[in-house]
mmCIF file with all atom_site columns, N, CA and C in Angstrom:
data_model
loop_
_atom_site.group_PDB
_atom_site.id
_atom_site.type_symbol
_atom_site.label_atom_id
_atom_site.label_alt_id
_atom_site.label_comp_id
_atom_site.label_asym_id
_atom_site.label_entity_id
_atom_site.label_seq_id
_atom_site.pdbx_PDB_ins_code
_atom_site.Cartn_x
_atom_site.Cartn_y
_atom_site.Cartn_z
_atom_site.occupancy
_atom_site.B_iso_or_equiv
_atom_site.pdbx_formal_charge
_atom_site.auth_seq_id
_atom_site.auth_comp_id
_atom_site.auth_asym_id
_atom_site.auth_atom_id
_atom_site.pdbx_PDB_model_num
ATOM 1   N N  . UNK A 1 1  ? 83.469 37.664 81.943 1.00 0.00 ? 855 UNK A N  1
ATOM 2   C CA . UNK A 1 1  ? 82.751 38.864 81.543 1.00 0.00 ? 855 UNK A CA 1
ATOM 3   C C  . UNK A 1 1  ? 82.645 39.779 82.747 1.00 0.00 ? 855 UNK A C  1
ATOM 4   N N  . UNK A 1 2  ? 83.273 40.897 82.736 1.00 0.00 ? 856 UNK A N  1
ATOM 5   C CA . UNK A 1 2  ? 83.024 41.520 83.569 1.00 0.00 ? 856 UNK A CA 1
ATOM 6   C C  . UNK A 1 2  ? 81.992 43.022 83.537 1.00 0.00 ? 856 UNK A C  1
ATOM 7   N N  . UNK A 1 3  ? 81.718 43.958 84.743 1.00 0.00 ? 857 UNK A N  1
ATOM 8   C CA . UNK A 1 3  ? 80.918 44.809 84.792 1.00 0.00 ? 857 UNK A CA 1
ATOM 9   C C  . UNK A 1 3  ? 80.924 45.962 83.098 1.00 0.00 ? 857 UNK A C  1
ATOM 10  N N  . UNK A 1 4  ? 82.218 45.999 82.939 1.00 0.00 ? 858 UNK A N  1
ATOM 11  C CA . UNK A 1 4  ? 82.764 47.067 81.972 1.00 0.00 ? 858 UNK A CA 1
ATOM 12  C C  . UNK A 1 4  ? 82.246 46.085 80.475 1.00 0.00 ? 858 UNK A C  1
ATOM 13  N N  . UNK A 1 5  ? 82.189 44.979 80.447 1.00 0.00 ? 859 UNK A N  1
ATOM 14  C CA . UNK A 1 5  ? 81.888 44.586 79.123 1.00 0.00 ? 859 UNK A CA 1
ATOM 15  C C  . UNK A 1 5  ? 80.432 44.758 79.256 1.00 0.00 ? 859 UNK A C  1
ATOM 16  N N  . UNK A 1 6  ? 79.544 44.267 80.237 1.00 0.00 ? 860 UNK A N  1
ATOM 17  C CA . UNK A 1 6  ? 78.430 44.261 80.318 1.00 0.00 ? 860 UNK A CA 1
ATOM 18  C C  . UNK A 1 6  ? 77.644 45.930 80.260 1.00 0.00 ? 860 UNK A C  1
ATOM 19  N N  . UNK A 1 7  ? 78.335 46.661 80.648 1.00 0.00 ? 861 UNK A N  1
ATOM 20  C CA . UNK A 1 7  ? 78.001 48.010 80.329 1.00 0.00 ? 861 UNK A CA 1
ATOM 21  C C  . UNK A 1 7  ? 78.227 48.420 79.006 1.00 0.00 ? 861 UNK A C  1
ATOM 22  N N  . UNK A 1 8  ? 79.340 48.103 78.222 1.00 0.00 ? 862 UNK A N  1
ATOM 23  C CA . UNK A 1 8  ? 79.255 48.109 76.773 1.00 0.00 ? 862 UNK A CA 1
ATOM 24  C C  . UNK A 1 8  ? 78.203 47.508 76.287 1.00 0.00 ? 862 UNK A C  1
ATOM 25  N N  . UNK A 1 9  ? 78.036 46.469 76.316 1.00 0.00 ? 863 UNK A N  1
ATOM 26  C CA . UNK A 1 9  ? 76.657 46.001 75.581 1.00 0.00 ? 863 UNK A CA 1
ATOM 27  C C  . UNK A 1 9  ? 75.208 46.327 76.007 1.00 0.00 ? 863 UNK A C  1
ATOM 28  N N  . UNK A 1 10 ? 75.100 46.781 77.094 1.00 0.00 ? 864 UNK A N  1
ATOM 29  C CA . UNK A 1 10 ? 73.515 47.991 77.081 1.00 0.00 ? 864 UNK A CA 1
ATOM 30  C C  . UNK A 1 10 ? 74.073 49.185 76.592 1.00 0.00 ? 864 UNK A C  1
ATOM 31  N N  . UNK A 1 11 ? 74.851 49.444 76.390 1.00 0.00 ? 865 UNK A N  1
ATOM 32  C CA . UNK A 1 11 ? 75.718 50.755 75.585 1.00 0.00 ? 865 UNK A CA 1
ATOM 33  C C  . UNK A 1 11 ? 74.943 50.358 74.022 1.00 0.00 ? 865 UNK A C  1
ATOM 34  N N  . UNK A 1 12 ? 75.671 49.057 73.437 1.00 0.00 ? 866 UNK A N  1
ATOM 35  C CA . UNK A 1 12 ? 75.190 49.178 72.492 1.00 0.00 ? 866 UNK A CA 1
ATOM 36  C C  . UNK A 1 12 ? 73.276 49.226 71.728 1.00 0.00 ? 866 UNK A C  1
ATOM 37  N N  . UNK A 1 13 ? 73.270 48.078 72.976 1.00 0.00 ? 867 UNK A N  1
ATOM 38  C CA . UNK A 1 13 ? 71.656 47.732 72.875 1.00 0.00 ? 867 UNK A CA 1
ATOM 39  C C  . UNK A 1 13 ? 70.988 49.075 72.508 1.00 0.00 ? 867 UNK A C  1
ATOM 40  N N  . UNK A 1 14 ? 71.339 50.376 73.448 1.00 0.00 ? 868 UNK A N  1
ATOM 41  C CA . UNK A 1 14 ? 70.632 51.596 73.389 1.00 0.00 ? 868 UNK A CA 1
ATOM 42  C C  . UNK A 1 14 ? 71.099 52.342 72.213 1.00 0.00 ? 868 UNK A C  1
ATOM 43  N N  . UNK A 1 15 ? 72.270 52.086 71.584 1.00 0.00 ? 869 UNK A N  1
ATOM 44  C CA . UNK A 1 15 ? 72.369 52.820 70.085 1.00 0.00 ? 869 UNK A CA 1
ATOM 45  C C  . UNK A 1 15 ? 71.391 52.031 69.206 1.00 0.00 ? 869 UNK A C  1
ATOM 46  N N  . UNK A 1 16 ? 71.343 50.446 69.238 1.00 0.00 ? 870 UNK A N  1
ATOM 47  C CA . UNK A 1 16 ? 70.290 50.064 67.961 1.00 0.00 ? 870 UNK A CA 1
ATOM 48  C C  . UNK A 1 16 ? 69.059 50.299 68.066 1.00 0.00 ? 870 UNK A C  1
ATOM 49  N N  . UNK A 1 17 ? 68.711 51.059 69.738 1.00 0.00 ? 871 UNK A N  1
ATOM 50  C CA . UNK A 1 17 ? 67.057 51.208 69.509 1.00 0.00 ? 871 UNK A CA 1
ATOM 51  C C  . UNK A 1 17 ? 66.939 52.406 68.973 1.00 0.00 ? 871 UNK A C  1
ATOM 52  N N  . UNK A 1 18 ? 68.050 53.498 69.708 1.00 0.00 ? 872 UNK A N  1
ATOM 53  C CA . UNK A 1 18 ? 68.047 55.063 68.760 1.00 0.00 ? 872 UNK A CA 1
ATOM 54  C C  . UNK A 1 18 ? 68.168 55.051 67.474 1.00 0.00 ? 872 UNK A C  1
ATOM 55  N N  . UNK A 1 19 ? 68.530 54.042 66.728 1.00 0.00 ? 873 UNK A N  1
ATOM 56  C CA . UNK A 1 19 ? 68.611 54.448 65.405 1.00 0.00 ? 873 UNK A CA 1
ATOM 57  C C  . UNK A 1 19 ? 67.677 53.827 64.576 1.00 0.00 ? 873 UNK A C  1
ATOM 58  N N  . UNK A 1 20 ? 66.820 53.278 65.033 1.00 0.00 ? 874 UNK A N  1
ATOM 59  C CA . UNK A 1 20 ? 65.521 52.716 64.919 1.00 0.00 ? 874 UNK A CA 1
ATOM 60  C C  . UNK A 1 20 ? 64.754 53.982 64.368 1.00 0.00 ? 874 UNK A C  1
ATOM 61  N N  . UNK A 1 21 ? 64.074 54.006 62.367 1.00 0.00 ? 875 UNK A N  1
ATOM 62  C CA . UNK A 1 21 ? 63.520 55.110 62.346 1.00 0.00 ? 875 UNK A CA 1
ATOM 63  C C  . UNK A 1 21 ? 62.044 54.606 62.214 1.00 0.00 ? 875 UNK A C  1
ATOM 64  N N  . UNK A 1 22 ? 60.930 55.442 62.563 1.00 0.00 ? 876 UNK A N  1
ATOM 65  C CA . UNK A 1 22 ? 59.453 54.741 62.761 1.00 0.00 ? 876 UNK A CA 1
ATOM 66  C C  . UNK A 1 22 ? 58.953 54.588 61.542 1.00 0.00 ? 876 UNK A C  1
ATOM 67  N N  . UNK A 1 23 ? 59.443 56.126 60.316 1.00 0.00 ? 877 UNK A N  1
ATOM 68  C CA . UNK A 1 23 ? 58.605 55.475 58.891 1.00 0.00 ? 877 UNK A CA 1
ATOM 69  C C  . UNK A 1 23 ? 58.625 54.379 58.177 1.00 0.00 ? 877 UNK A C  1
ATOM 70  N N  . UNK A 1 24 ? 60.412 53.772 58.239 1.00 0.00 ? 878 UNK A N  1
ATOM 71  C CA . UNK A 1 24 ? 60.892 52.934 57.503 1.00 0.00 ? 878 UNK A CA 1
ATOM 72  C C  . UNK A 1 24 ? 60.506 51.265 58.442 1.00 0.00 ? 878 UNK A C  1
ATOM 73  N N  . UNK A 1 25 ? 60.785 51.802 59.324 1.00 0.00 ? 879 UNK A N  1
ATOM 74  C CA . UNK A 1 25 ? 61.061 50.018 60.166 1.00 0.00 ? 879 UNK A CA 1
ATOM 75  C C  . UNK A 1 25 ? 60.064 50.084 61.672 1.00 0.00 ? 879 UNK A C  1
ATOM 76  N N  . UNK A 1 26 ? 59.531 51.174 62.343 1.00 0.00 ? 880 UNK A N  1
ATOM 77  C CA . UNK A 1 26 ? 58.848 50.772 62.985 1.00 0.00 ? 880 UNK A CA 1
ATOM 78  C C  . UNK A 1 26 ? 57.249 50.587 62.342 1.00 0.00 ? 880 UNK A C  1
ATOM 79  N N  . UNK A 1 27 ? 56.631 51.806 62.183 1.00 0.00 ? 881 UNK A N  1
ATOM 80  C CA . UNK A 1 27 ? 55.040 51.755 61.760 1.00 0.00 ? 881 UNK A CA 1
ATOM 81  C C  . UNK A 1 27 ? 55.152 50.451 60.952 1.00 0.00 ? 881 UNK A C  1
ATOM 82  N N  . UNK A 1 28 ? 55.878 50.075 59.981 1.00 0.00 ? 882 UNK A N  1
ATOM 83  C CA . UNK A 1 28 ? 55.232 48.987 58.890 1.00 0.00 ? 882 UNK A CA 1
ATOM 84  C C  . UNK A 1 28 ? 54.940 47.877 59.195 1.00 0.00 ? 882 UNK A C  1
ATOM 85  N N  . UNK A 1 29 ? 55.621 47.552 61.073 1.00 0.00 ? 883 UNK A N  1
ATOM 86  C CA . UNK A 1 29 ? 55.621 46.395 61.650 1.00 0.00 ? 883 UNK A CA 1
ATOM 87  C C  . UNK A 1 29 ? 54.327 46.386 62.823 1.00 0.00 ? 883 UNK A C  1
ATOM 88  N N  . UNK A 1 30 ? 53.863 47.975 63.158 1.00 0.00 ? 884 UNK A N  1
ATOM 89  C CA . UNK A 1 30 ? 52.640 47.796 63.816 1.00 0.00 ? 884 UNK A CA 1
ATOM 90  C C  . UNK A 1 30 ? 53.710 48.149 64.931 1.00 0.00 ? 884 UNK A C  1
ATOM 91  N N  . UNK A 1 31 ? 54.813 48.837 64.988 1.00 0.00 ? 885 UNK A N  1
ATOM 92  C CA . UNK A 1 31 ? 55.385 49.299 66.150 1.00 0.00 ? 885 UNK A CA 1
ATOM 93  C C  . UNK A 1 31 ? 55.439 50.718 66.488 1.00 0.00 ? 885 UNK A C  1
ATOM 94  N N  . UNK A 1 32 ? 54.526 51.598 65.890 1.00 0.00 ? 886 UNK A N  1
ATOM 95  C CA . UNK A 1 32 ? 54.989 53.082 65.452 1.00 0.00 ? 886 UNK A CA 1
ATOM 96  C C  . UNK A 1 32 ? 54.406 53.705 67.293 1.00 0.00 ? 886 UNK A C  1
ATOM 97  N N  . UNK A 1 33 ? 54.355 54.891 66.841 1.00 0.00 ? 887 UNK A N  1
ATOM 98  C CA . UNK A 1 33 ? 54.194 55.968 67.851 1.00 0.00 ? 887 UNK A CA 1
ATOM 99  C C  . UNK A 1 33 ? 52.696 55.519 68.481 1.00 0.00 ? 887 UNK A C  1
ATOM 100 N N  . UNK A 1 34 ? 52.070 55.677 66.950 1.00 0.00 ? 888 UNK A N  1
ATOM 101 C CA . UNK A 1 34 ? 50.669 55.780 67.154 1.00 0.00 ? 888 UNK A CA 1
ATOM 102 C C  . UNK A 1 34 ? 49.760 54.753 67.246 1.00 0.00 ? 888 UNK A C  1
ATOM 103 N N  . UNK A 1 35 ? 50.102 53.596 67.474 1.00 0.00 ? 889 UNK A N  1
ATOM 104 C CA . UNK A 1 35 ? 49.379 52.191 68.140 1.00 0.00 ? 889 UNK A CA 1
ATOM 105 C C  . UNK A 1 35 ? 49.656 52.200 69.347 1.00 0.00 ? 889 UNK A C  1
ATOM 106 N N  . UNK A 1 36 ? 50.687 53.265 69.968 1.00 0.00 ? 890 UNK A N  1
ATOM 107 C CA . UNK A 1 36 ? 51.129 53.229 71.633 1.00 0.00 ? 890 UNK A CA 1
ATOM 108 C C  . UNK A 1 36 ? 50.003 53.738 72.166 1.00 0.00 ? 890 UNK A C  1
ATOM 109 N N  . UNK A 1 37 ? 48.739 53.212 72.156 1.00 0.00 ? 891 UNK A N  1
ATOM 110 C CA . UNK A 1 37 ? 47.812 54.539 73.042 1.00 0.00 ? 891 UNK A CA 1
ATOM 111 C C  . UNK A 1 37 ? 47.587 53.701 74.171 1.00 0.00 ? 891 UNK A C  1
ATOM 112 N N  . UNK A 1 38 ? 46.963 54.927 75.186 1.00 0.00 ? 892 UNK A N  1
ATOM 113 C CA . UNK A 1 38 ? 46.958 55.125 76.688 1.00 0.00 ? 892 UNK A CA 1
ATOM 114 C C  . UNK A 1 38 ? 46.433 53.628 77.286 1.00 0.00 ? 892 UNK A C  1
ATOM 115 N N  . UNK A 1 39 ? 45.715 52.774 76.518 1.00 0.00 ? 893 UNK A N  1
ATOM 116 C CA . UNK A 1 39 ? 45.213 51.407 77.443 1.00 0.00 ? 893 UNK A CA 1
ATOM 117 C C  . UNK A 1 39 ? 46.351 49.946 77.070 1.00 0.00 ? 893 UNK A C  1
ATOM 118 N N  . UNK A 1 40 ? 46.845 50.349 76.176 1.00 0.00 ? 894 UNK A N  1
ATOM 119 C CA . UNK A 1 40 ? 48.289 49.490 75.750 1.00 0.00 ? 894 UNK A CA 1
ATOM 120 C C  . UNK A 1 40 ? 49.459 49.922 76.290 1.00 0.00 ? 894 UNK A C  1
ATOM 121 N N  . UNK A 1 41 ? 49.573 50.686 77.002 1.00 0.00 ? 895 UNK A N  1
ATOM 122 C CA . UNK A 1 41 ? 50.920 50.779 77.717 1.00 0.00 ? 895 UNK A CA 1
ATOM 123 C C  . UNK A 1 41 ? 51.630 49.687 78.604 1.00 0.00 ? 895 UNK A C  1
ATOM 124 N N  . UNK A 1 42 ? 50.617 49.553 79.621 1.00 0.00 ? 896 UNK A N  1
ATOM 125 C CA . UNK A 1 42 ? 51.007 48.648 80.466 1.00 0.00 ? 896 UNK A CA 1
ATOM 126 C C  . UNK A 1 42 ? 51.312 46.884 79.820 1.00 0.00 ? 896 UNK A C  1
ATOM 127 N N  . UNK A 1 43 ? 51.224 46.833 78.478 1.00 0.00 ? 897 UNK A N  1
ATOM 128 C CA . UNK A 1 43 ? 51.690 45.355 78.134 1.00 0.00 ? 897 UNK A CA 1
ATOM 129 C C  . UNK A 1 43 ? 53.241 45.447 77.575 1.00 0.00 ? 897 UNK A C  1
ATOM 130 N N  . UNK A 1 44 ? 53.944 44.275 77.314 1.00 0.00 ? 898 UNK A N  1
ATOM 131 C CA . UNK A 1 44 ? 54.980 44.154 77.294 1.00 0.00 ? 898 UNK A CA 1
ATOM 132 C C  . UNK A 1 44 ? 55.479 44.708 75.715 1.00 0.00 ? 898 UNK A C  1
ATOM 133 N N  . UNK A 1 45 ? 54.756 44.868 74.540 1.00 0.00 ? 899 UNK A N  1
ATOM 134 C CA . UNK A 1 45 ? 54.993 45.769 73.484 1.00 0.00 ? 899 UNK A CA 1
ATOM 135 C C  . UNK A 1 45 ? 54.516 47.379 73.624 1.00 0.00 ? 899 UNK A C  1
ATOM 136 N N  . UNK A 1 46 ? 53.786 47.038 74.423 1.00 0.00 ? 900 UNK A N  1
ATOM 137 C CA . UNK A 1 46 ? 53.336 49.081 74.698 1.00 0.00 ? 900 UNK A CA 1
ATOM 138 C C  . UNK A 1 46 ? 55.025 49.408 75.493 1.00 0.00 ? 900 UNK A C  1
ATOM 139 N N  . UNK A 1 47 ? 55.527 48.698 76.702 1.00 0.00 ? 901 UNK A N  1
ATOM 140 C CA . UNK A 1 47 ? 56.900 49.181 77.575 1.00 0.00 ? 901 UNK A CA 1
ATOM 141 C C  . UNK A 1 47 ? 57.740 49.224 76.754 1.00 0.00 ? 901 UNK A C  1
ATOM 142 N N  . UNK A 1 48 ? 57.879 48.017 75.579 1.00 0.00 ? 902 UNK A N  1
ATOM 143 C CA . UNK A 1 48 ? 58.971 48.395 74.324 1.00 0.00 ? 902 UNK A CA 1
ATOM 144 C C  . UNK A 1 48 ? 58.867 49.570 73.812 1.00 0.00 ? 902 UNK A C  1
ATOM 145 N N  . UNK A 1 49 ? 57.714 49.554 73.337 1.00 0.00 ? 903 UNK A N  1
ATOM 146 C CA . UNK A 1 49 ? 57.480 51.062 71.895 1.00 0.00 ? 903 UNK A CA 1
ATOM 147 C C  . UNK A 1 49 ? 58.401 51.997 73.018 1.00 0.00 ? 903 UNK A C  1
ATOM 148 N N  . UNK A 1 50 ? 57.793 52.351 74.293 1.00 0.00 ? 904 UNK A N  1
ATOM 149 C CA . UNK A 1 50 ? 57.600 53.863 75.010 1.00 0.00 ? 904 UNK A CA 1
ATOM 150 C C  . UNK A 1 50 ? 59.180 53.402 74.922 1.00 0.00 ? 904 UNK A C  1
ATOM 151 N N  . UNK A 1 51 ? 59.999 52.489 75.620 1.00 0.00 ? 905 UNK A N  1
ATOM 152 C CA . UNK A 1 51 ? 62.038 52.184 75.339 1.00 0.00 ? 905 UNK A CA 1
ATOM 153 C C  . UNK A 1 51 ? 62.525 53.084 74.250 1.00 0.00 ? 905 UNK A C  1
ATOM 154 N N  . UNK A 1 52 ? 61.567 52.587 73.086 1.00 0.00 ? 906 UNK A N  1
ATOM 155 C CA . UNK A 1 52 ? 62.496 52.406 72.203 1.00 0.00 ? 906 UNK A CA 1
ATOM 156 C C  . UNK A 1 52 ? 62.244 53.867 71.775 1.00 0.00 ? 906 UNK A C  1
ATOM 157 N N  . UNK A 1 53 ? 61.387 54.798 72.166 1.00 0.00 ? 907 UNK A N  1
ATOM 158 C CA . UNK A 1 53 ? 60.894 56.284 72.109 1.00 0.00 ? 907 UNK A CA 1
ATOM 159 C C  . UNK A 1 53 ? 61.833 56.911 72.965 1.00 0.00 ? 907 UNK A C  1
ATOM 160 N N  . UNK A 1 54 ? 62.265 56.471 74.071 1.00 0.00 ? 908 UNK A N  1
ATOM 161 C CA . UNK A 1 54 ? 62.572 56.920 75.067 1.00 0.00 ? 908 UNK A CA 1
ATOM 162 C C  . UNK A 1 54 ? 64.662 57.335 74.674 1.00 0.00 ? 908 UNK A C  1
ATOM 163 N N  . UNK A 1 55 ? 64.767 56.237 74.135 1.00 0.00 ? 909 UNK A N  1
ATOM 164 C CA . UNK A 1 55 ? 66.355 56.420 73.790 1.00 0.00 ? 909 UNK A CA 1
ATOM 165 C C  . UNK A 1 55 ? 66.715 56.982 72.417 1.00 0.00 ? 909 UNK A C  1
ATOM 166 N N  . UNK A 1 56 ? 65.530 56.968 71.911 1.00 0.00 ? 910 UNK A N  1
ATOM 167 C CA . UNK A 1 56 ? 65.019 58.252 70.322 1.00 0.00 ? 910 UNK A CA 1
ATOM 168 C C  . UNK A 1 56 ? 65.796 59.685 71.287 1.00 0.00 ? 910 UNK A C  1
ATOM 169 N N  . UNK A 1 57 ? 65.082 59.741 72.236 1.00 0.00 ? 911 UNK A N  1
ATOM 170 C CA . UNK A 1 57 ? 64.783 60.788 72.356 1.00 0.00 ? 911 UNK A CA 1
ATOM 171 C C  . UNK A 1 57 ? 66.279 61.612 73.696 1.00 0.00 ? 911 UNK A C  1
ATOM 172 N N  . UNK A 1 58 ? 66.676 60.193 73.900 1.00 0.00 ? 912 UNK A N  1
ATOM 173 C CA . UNK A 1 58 ? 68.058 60.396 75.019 1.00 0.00 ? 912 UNK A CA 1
ATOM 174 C C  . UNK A 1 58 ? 69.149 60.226 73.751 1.00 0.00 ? 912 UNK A C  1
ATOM 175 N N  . UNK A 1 59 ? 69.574 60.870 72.686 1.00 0.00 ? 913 UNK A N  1
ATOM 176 C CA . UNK A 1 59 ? 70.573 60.902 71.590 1.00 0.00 ? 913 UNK A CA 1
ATOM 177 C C  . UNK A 1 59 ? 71.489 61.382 71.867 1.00 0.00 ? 913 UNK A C  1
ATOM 178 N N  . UNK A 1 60 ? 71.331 62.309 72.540 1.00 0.00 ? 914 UNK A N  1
ATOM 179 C CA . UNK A 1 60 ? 72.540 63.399 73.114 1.00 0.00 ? 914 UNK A CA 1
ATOM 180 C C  . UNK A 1 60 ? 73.764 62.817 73.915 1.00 0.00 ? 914 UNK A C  1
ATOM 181 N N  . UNK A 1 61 ? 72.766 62.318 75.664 1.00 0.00 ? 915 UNK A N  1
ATOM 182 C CA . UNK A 1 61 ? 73.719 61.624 75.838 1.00 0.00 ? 915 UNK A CA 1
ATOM 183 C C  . UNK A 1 61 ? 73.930 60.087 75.583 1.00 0.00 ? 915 UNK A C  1
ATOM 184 N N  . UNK A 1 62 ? 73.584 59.684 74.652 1.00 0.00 ? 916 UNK A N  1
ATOM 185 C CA . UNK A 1 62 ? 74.013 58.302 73.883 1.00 0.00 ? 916 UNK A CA 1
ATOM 186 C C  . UNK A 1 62 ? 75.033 58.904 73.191 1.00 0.00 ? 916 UNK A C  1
ATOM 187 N N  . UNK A 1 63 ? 75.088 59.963 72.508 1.00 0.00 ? 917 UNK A N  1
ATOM 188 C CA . UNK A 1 63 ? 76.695 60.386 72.365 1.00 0.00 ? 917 UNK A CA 1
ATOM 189 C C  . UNK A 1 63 ? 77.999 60.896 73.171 1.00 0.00 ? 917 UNK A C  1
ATOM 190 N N  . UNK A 1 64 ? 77.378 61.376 74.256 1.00 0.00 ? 918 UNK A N  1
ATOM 191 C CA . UNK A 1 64 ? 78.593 61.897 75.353 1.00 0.00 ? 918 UNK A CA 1
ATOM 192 C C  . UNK A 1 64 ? 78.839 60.232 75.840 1.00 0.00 ? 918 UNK A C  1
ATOM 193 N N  . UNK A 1 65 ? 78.106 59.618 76.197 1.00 0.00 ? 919 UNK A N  1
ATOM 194 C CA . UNK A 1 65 ? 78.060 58.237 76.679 1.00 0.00 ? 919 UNK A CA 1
ATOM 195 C C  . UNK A 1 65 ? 79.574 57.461 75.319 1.00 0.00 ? 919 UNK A C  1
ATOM 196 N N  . UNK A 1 66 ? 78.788 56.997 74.376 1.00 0.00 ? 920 UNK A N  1
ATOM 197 C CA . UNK A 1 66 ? 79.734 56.816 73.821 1.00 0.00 ? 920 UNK A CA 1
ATOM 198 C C  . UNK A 1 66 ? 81.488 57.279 73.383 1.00 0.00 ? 920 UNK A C  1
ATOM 199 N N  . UNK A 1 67 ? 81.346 58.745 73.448 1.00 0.00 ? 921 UNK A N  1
ATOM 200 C CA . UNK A 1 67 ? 82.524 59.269 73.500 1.00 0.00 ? 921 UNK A CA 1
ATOM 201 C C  . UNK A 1 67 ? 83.057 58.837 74.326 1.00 0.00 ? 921 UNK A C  1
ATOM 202 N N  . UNK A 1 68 ? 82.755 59.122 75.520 1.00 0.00 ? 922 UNK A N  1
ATOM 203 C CA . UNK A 1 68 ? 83.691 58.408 76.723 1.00 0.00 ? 922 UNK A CA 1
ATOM 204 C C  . UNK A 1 68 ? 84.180 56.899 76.558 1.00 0.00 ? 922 UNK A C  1
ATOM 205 N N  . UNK A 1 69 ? 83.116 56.419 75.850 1.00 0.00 ? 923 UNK A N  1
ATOM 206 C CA . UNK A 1 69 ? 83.370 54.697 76.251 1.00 0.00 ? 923 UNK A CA 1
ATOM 207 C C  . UNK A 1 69 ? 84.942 54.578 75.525 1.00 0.00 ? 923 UNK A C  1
ATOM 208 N N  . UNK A 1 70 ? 84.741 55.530 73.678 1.00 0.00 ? 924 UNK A N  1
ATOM 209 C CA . UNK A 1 70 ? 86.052 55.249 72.997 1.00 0.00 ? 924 UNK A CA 1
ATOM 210 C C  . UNK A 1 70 ? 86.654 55.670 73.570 1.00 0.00 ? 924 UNK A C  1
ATOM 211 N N  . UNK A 1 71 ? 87.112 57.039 73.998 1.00 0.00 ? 925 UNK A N  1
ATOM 212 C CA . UNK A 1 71 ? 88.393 57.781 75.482 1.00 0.00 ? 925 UNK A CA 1
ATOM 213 C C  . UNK A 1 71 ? 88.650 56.551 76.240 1.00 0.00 ? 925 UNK A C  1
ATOM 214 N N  . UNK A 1 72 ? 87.805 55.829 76.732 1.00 0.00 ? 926 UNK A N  1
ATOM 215 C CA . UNK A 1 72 ? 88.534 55.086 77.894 1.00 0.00 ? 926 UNK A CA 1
ATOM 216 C C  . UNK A 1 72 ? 89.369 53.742 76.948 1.00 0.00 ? 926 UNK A C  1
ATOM 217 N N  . UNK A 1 73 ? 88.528 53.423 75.834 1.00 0.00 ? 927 UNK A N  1
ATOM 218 C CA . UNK A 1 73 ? 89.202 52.351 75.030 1.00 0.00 ? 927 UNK A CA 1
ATOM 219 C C  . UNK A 1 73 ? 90.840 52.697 74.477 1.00 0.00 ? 927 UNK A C  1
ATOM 220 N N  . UNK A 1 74 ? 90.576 53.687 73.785 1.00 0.00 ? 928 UNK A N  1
ATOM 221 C CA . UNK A 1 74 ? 92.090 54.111 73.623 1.00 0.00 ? 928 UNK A CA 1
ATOM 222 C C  . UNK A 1 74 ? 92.931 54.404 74.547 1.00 0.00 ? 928 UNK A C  1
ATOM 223 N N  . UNK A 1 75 ? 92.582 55.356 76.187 1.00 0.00 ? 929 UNK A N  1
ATOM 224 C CA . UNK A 1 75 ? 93.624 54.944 76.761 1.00 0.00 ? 929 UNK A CA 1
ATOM 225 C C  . UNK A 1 75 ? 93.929 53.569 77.338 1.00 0.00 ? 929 UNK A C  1
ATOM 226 N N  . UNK A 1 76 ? 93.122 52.790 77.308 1.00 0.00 ? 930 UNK A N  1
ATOM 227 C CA . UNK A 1 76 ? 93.128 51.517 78.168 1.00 0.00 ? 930 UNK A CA 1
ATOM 228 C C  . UNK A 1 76 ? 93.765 50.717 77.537 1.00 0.00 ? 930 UNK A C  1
ATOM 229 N N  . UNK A 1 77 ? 93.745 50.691 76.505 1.00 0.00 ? 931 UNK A N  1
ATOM 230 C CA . UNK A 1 77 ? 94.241 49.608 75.804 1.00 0.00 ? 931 UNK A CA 1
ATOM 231 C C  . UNK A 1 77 ? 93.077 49.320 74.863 1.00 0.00 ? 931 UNK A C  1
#
């Protein structure tokens, strides 16, 4: 396994948290926006929620990101 596979797969990791939507699959689990408040941050589901907000909100380049990854796949082999 090298560096380039291992970068694909936090590649992917960060598309399944972006497509993570809060009405359907986060709030119903007690993961939404609004249980993130200011004295729950610092535990290890408050650092998730704010992640998984965080790459909501980096979409853009999770797509330039990805484009490139396929460019390099097709020329590479």
């Amino acid at each position: 396994m090298g560096l380039w596979t291992l970068l694909e797969g936090f590649l992917l990791l960060a598309n399944a948290m972006a497509i993570l939507n809060e009405g359907r699959f986060l709030a119903p689990r007690g993961w939404g926006f609004a249980d993130f408040s200011v004295g729950r941050t610092k535990s290890f589901k408050g650092q998730l929620i704010g992640l998984i907000y965080a790459t909501q909100y980096l979409r853009v380049p999770l797509i330039l990101l990805n484009s490139i990854c396929i460019i390099l796949k097709l020329v590479s082999g």
